[in-house]
């Protein structure tokens, strides 16, 4: 199923499966993908972040990974994934484990990792590998 994510600022991103199918203004993306479901978010839409520090404390590895996703990040640095249980939780949730930080971009056919942030910088929604994994209510 193809979904178009759009926000008050930041254009639109069409997501199909785990990949970005198209990036542009909402009008451009809707013309390319007529009939696609549109999810509108308040805030600024852009690429998801990389969590570059130690993972948040939480009672379980799953909850530590969920805290990362709630922050708008869909990748962590390998040096901070310090146990097999934490690595397994990241992999189960499609969180990328990187050996080094890199620039994050949204591009056609790239992995569909995006986030929406409000004006205070708080994460409103996170899409990881095409799945909506967090939304603030």
Short mmCIF file of N, CA and C in Angstrom, two decimals:
data_model
loop_
_atom_site.label_atom_id
_atom_site.label_comp_id
_atom_site.label_asym_id
_atom_site.label_seq_id
_atom_site.Cartn_x
_atom_site.Cartn_y
_atom_site.Cartn_z
N UNK A 1 0.83 -1.18 0.00
CA UNK A 1 0.00 0.00 0.00
C UNK A 1 0.88 1.24 0.00
N UNK A 2 0.53 2.18 -0.80
CA UNK A 2 1.28 3.42 -0.92
C UNK A 2 0.65 4.48 -0.02
N UNK A 3 1.49 5.14 0.77
CA UNK A 3 1.03 6.21 1.66
C UNK A 3 1.86 7.45 1.41
N UNK A 4 1.20 8.59 1.38
CA UNK A 4 1.89 9.87 1.26
C UNK A 4 1.86 10.53 2.63
N UNK A 5 3.03 10.87 3.15
CA UNK A 5 3.14 11.61 4.40
C UNK A 5 3.44 13.06 4.04
N UNK A 6 2.71 13.97 4.67
CA UNK A 6 2.92 15.39 4.44
C UNK A 6 2.78 16.13 5.76
N UNK A 7 3.34 17.33 5.82
CA UNK A 7 3.25 18.13 7.03
C UNK A 7 3.06 19.59 6.65
N UNK A 8 2.80 20.40 7.67
CA UNK A 8 2.60 21.83 7.45
C UNK A 8 3.79 22.41 6.68
N UNK A 9 4.97 21.96 7.04
CA UNK A 9 6.20 22.40 6.37
C UNK A 9 6.99 21.15 5.98
N UNK A 10 7.67 21.19 4.87
CA UNK A 10 8.54 20.08 4.53
C UNK A 10 8.11 19.23 3.36
N UNK A 11 7.04 19.60 2.66
CA UNK A 11 6.67 18.86 1.46
C UNK A 11 5.98 17.56 1.76
N UNK A 12 6.21 16.57 0.89
CA UNK A 12 5.53 15.28 1.00
C UNK A 12 6.48 14.16 0.60
N UNK A 13 6.23 12.98 1.17
CA UNK A 13 7.02 11.80 0.87
C UNK A 13 6.06 10.64 0.63
N UNK A 14 6.17 9.99 -0.52
CA UNK A 14 5.38 8.80 -0.82
C UNK A 14 6.18 7.59 -0.37
N UNK A 15 5.53 6.72 0.38
CA UNK A 15 6.19 5.53 0.92
C UNK A 15 5.46 4.29 0.42
N UNK A 16 6.23 3.36 -0.13
CA UNK A 16 5.68 2.08 -0.57
C UNK A 16 6.56 0.98 0.02
N UNK A 17 5.96 0.17 0.86
CA UNK A 17 6.75 -0.86 1.54
C UNK A 17 7.79 -0.20 2.44
N UNK A 18 9.04 -0.60 2.30
CA UNK A 18 10.11 -0.06 3.13
C UNK A 18 10.85 1.09 2.46
N UNK A 19 10.43 1.49 1.26
CA UNK A 19 11.18 2.47 0.47
C UNK A 19 10.39 3.74 0.17
N UNK A 20 11.13 4.79 -0.08
CA UNK A 20 10.56 6.05 -0.53
C UNK A 20 10.26 5.91 -2.02
N UNK A 21 9.02 6.17 -2.39
CA UNK A 21 8.62 6.08 -3.80
C UNK A 21 8.72 7.42 -4.50
N UNK A 22 8.65 8.52 -3.74
CA UNK A 22 8.75 9.84 -4.33
C UNK A 22 8.80 10.92 -3.27
N UNK A 23 9.45 12.03 -3.61
CA UNK A 23 9.60 13.17 -2.71
C UNK A 23 9.28 14.43 -3.51
N UNK A 24 8.57 15.37 -2.91
CA UNK A 24 8.26 16.64 -3.57
C UNK A 24 7.20 17.39 -2.80
N UNK A 25 6.57 18.32 -3.48
CA UNK A 25 5.44 19.00 -2.86
C UNK A 25 4.28 18.02 -2.81
N UNK A 26 3.29 18.32 -1.98
CA UNK A 26 2.13 17.43 -1.90
C UNK A 26 1.46 17.30 -3.26
N UNK A 27 1.33 18.40 -3.98
CA UNK A 27 0.69 18.36 -5.31
C UNK A 27 1.47 17.46 -6.25
N UNK A 28 2.80 17.62 -6.29
CA UNK A 28 3.63 16.80 -7.18
C UNK A 28 3.52 15.32 -6.84
N UNK A 29 3.59 15.00 -5.56
CA UNK A 29 3.55 13.59 -5.15
C UNK A 29 2.17 12.99 -5.41
N UNK A 30 1.11 13.75 -5.16
CA UNK A 30 -0.24 13.23 -5.44
C UNK A 30 -0.46 13.02 -6.93
N UNK A 31 0.11 13.88 -7.76
CA UNK A 31 -0.01 13.69 -9.22
C UNK A 31 0.70 12.41 -9.65
N UNK A 32 1.86 12.13 -9.06
CA UNK A 32 2.60 10.90 -9.39
C UNK A 32 1.91 9.65 -8.88
N UNK A 33 1.21 9.78 -7.73
CA UNK A 33 0.60 8.62 -7.09
C UNK A 33 -0.88 8.90 -6.75
N UNK A 34 -1.72 9.02 -7.78
CA UNK A 34 -3.14 9.32 -7.52
C UNK A 34 -3.78 8.17 -6.74
N UNK A 35 -4.66 8.54 -5.85
CA UNK A 35 -5.37 7.52 -5.07
C UNK A 35 -4.62 7.02 -3.86
N UNK A 36 -3.39 7.48 -3.64
CA UNK A 36 -2.63 7.04 -2.46
C UNK A 36 -3.24 7.63 -1.20
N UNK A 37 -3.14 6.89 -0.12
CA UNK A 37 -3.59 7.39 1.18
C UNK A 37 -2.68 8.54 1.61
N UNK A 38 -3.28 9.62 2.14
CA UNK A 38 -2.50 10.77 2.59
C UNK A 38 -2.60 10.89 4.11
N UNK A 39 -1.46 10.96 4.76
CA UNK A 39 -1.40 11.22 6.20
C UNK A 39 -0.81 12.60 6.39
N UNK A 40 -1.60 13.51 6.94
CA UNK A 40 -1.15 14.88 7.16
C UNK A 40 -0.77 15.04 8.63
N UNK A 41 0.38 15.65 8.85
CA UNK A 41 0.90 15.87 10.20
C UNK A 41 1.13 17.36 10.43
N UNK A 42 0.90 17.83 11.65
CA UNK A 42 1.28 19.21 11.96
C UNK A 42 2.77 19.26 12.24
N UNK A 43 3.47 20.23 11.72
CA UNK A 43 4.89 20.34 12.01
C UNK A 43 5.75 20.29 10.77
N UNK A 44 6.99 19.87 10.96
CA UNK A 44 7.99 19.84 9.90
C UNK A 44 8.36 18.38 9.62
N UNK A 45 8.22 17.99 8.35
CA UNK A 45 8.54 16.63 7.90
C UNK A 45 9.96 16.61 7.35
N UNK A 46 10.72 15.59 7.71
CA UNK A 46 12.07 15.44 7.19
C UNK A 46 12.60 14.05 7.45
N UNK A 47 13.87 13.84 7.15
CA UNK A 47 14.46 12.52 7.40
C UNK A 47 14.52 12.24 8.90
N UNK A 48 14.41 10.98 9.26
CA UNK A 48 14.55 10.58 10.65
C UNK A 48 15.99 10.85 11.10
N UNK A 49 16.16 10.93 12.38
CA UNK A 49 17.47 11.21 12.97
C UNK A 49 18.25 9.94 13.24
N UNK A 50 19.52 10.13 13.52
CA UNK A 50 20.39 9.06 14.03
C UNK A 50 20.62 9.37 15.51
N UNK A 51 20.33 8.41 16.37
CA UNK A 51 20.58 8.58 17.81
C UNK A 51 22.06 8.30 18.03
N UNK A 52 22.82 9.34 18.33
CA UNK A 52 24.28 9.22 18.37
C UNK A 52 24.88 8.95 19.74
N UNK A 53 24.09 9.00 20.79
CA UNK A 53 24.63 8.79 22.13
C UNK A 53 24.15 7.48 22.72
N UNK A 54 24.43 7.28 24.01
CA UNK A 54 23.91 6.09 24.68
C UNK A 54 22.38 6.05 24.58
N UNK A 55 21.84 4.85 24.48
CA UNK A 55 20.39 4.72 24.38
C UNK A 55 19.74 5.06 25.71
N UNK A 56 18.53 5.60 25.68
CA UNK A 56 17.85 5.98 26.93
C UNK A 56 17.70 4.79 27.86
N UNK A 57 17.73 5.07 29.16
CA UNK A 57 17.49 4.02 30.15
C UNK A 57 16.02 3.64 30.12
N UNK A 58 15.76 2.36 30.26
CA UNK A 58 14.40 1.83 30.33
C UNK A 58 14.49 0.43 30.89
N UNK A 59 13.37 -0.11 31.36
CA UNK A 59 13.39 -1.44 31.99
C UNK A 59 13.80 -2.60 31.08
N UNK A 60 13.59 -2.46 29.76
CA UNK A 60 13.88 -3.57 28.86
C UNK A 60 14.53 -3.05 27.58
N UNK A 61 15.24 -3.92 26.85
CA UNK A 61 15.80 -3.51 25.56
C UNK A 61 14.74 -3.00 24.59
N UNK A 62 13.57 -3.62 24.56
CA UNK A 62 12.49 -3.19 23.67
C UNK A 62 12.07 -1.76 23.99
N UNK A 63 11.95 -1.45 25.28
CA UNK A 63 11.55 -0.10 25.68
C UNK A 63 12.66 0.93 25.40
N UNK A 64 13.91 0.52 25.47
CA UNK A 64 15.00 1.42 25.13
C UNK A 64 14.94 1.79 23.65
N UNK A 65 14.68 0.79 22.80
CA UNK A 65 14.56 1.04 21.36
C UNK A 65 13.33 1.89 21.08
N UNK A 66 12.22 1.63 21.77
CA UNK A 66 11.02 2.43 21.56
C UNK A 66 11.27 3.90 21.93
N UNK A 67 12.05 4.13 22.98
CA UNK A 67 12.38 5.51 23.37
C UNK A 67 13.17 6.21 22.26
N UNK A 68 14.03 5.47 21.57
CA UNK A 68 14.77 6.04 20.44
C UNK A 68 13.79 6.42 19.33
N UNK A 69 12.87 5.52 19.01
CA UNK A 69 11.88 5.79 17.96
C UNK A 69 11.01 6.99 18.32
N UNK A 70 10.64 7.12 19.58
CA UNK A 70 9.82 8.25 20.03
C UNK A 70 10.56 9.58 19.89
N UNK A 71 11.87 9.53 19.81
CA UNK A 71 12.66 10.76 19.67
C UNK A 71 12.78 11.19 18.20
N UNK A 72 12.29 10.36 17.28
CA UNK A 72 12.40 10.67 15.85
C UNK A 72 13.62 10.06 15.20
N UNK A 73 14.29 9.16 15.89
CA UNK A 73 15.47 8.49 15.34
C UNK A 73 15.10 7.07 14.89
N UNK A 74 15.70 6.62 13.79
CA UNK A 74 15.47 5.26 13.29
C UNK A 74 16.78 4.51 13.11
N UNK A 75 17.86 5.11 13.63
CA UNK A 75 19.18 4.49 13.55
C UNK A 75 19.93 4.80 14.84
N UNK A 76 20.80 3.88 15.23
CA UNK A 76 21.65 4.05 16.41
C UNK A 76 23.07 3.69 16.02
N UNK A 77 24.01 4.18 16.79
CA UNK A 77 25.41 3.83 16.53
C UNK A 77 25.74 2.51 17.21
N UNK A 78 26.47 1.66 16.51
CA UNK A 78 26.80 0.33 16.99
C UNK A 78 27.49 0.36 18.35
N UNK A 79 28.32 1.36 18.59
CA UNK A 79 29.06 1.43 19.86
C UNK A 79 28.13 1.54 21.06
N UNK A 80 26.86 1.95 20.85
CA UNK A 80 25.92 2.09 21.96
C UNK A 80 24.93 0.94 22.05
N UNK A 81 25.05 -0.02 21.16
CA UNK A 81 24.21 -1.22 21.21
C UNK A 81 25.08 -2.30 21.84
N UNK A 82 25.08 -2.31 23.18
CA UNK A 82 26.10 -3.02 23.94
C UNK A 82 25.71 -4.40 24.46
N UNK A 83 24.62 -4.95 23.96
CA UNK A 83 24.26 -6.31 24.39
C UNK A 83 23.54 -7.02 23.25
N UNK A 84 23.59 -8.35 23.25
CA UNK A 84 22.86 -9.10 22.22
C UNK A 84 21.35 -8.84 22.27
N UNK A 85 20.81 -8.63 23.47
CA UNK A 85 19.38 -8.38 23.61
C UNK A 85 18.99 -7.02 23.00
N UNK A 86 19.83 -6.04 23.20
CA UNK A 86 19.56 -4.72 22.64
C UNK A 86 19.68 -4.74 21.12
N UNK A 87 20.70 -5.45 20.62
CA UNK A 87 20.87 -5.59 19.16
C UNK A 87 19.65 -6.31 18.56
N UNK A 88 19.17 -7.35 19.22
CA UNK A 88 17.99 -8.09 18.73
C UNK A 88 16.76 -7.20 18.73
N UNK A 89 16.58 -6.39 19.78
CA UNK A 89 15.43 -5.48 19.83
C UNK A 89 15.50 -4.46 18.71
N UNK A 90 16.68 -3.94 18.42
CA UNK A 90 16.84 -2.99 17.32
C UNK A 90 16.50 -3.66 15.99
N UNK A 91 17.01 -4.86 15.77
CA UNK A 91 16.76 -5.56 14.51
C UNK A 91 15.28 -5.91 14.35
N UNK A 92 14.62 -6.33 15.42
CA UNK A 92 13.18 -6.67 15.35
C UNK A 92 12.35 -5.46 14.94
N UNK A 93 12.81 -4.27 15.30
CA UNK A 93 12.07 -3.04 15.01
C UNK A 93 12.60 -2.30 13.80
N UNK A 94 13.49 -2.93 13.03
CA UNK A 94 14.07 -2.35 11.81
C UNK A 94 14.89 -1.10 12.07
N UNK A 95 15.36 -0.91 13.31
CA UNK A 95 16.23 0.22 13.62
C UNK A 95 17.61 -0.10 13.07
N UNK A 96 18.13 0.79 12.23
CA UNK A 96 19.45 0.57 11.61
C UNK A 96 20.54 0.74 12.66
N UNK A 97 21.52 -0.15 12.62
CA UNK A 97 22.68 -0.07 13.51
C UNK A 97 23.87 0.33 12.64
N UNK A 98 24.38 1.53 12.87
CA UNK A 98 25.42 2.11 12.02
C UNK A 98 26.77 2.09 12.72
N UNK A 99 27.82 1.92 11.94
CA UNK A 99 29.17 1.97 12.50
C UNK A 99 29.64 3.41 12.66
N UNK A 100 29.04 4.34 11.93
CA UNK A 100 29.39 5.76 12.03
C UNK A 100 28.19 6.60 11.62
N UNK A 101 28.14 7.81 12.17
CA UNK A 101 27.06 8.73 11.79
C UNK A 101 27.23 9.13 10.33
N UNK A 102 26.13 9.44 9.68
CA UNK A 102 26.15 9.87 8.29
C UNK A 102 25.01 10.86 8.09
N UNK A 103 25.07 11.65 7.04
CA UNK A 103 23.96 12.57 6.77
C UNK A 103 22.68 11.78 6.49
N UNK A 104 21.56 12.32 6.93
CA UNK A 104 20.28 11.67 6.65
C UNK A 104 19.54 12.47 5.59
N UNK A 105 19.01 11.76 4.61
CA UNK A 105 18.28 12.40 3.51
C UNK A 105 17.09 11.52 3.12
N UNK A 106 16.11 12.14 2.50
CA UNK A 106 14.99 11.40 1.92
C UNK A 106 15.17 11.45 0.42
N UNK A 107 15.28 10.28 -0.20
CA UNK A 107 15.47 10.25 -1.65
C UNK A 107 14.71 9.07 -2.24
N UNK A 108 14.34 9.22 -3.52
CA UNK A 108 13.63 8.15 -4.20
C UNK A 108 14.40 6.84 -4.06
N UNK A 109 13.68 5.79 -3.70
CA UNK A 109 14.16 4.43 -3.54
C UNK A 109 15.04 4.24 -2.30
N UNK A 110 15.25 5.30 -1.52
CA UNK A 110 15.96 5.17 -0.25
C UNK A 110 15.05 4.53 0.78
N UNK A 111 15.63 4.10 1.88
CA UNK A 111 14.85 3.52 2.96
C UNK A 111 13.91 4.59 3.51
N UNK A 112 12.66 4.21 3.76
CA UNK A 112 11.64 5.15 4.22
C UNK A 112 11.74 5.37 5.72
N UNK A 113 12.68 6.23 6.11
CA UNK A 113 12.88 6.63 7.50
C UNK A 113 12.63 8.13 7.57
N UNK A 114 11.51 8.52 8.18
CA UNK A 114 11.19 9.93 8.25
C UNK A 114 10.56 10.25 9.59
N UNK A 115 10.54 11.54 9.92
CA UNK A 115 9.97 11.98 11.18
C UNK A 115 9.36 13.36 11.00
N UNK A 116 8.42 13.67 11.88
CA UNK A 116 7.78 14.97 11.91
C UNK A 116 8.01 15.56 13.30
N UNK A 117 8.45 16.82 13.32
CA UNK A 117 8.74 17.50 14.58
C UNK A 117 7.90 18.77 14.69
N UNK A 118 7.49 19.09 15.93
CA UNK A 118 6.77 20.34 16.15
C UNK A 118 7.76 21.48 16.29
N UNK A 119 7.24 22.70 16.46
CA UNK A 119 8.13 23.88 16.50
C UNK A 119 9.07 23.87 17.69
N UNK A 120 8.76 23.11 18.74
CA UNK A 120 9.65 23.01 19.90
C UNK A 120 10.71 21.92 19.71
N UNK A 121 10.62 21.17 18.59
CA UNK A 121 11.58 20.11 18.32
C UNK A 121 11.17 18.75 18.85
N UNK A 122 9.96 18.63 19.37
CA UNK A 122 9.47 17.34 19.86
C UNK A 122 8.94 16.51 18.70
N UNK A 123 9.17 15.23 18.77
CA UNK A 123 8.74 14.33 17.69
C UNK A 123 7.23 14.08 17.77
N UNK A 124 6.59 14.28 16.64
CA UNK A 124 5.15 14.03 16.51
C UNK A 124 4.90 12.64 15.94
N UNK A 125 5.73 12.24 14.96
CA UNK A 125 5.56 10.93 14.31
C UNK A 125 6.89 10.44 13.79
N UNK A 126 7.07 9.12 13.83
CA UNK A 126 8.28 8.49 13.30
C UNK A 126 7.86 7.33 12.39
N UNK A 127 8.43 7.30 11.19
CA UNK A 127 8.24 6.19 10.26
C UNK A 127 9.60 5.52 10.09
N UNK A 128 9.66 4.23 10.41
CA UNK A 128 10.91 3.46 10.35
C UNK A 128 10.74 2.35 9.32
N UNK A 129 11.55 2.39 8.27
CA UNK A 129 11.48 1.40 7.20
C UNK A 129 10.04 1.25 6.70
N UNK A 130 9.36 2.39 6.55
CA UNK A 130 8.03 2.40 5.98
C UNK A 130 6.88 2.19 6.95
N UNK A 131 7.18 1.85 8.20
CA UNK A 131 6.11 1.60 9.18
C UNK A 131 6.00 2.78 10.14
N UNK A 132 4.78 3.20 10.40
CA UNK A 132 4.54 4.22 11.41
C UNK A 132 4.75 3.55 12.76
N UNK A 133 5.83 3.94 13.45
CA UNK A 133 6.18 3.28 14.71
C UNK A 133 5.94 4.15 15.93
N UNK A 134 5.71 5.44 15.69
CA UNK A 134 5.40 6.35 16.80
C UNK A 134 4.54 7.48 16.29
N UNK A 135 3.54 7.83 17.07
CA UNK A 135 2.80 9.07 16.82
C UNK A 135 2.35 9.59 18.17
N UNK A 136 2.55 10.86 18.33
CA UNK A 136 2.14 11.52 19.57
C UNK A 136 0.66 11.81 19.47
N UNK A 137 -0.06 11.51 20.48
CA UNK A 137 -1.51 11.72 20.47
C UNK A 137 -1.87 13.08 20.96
#
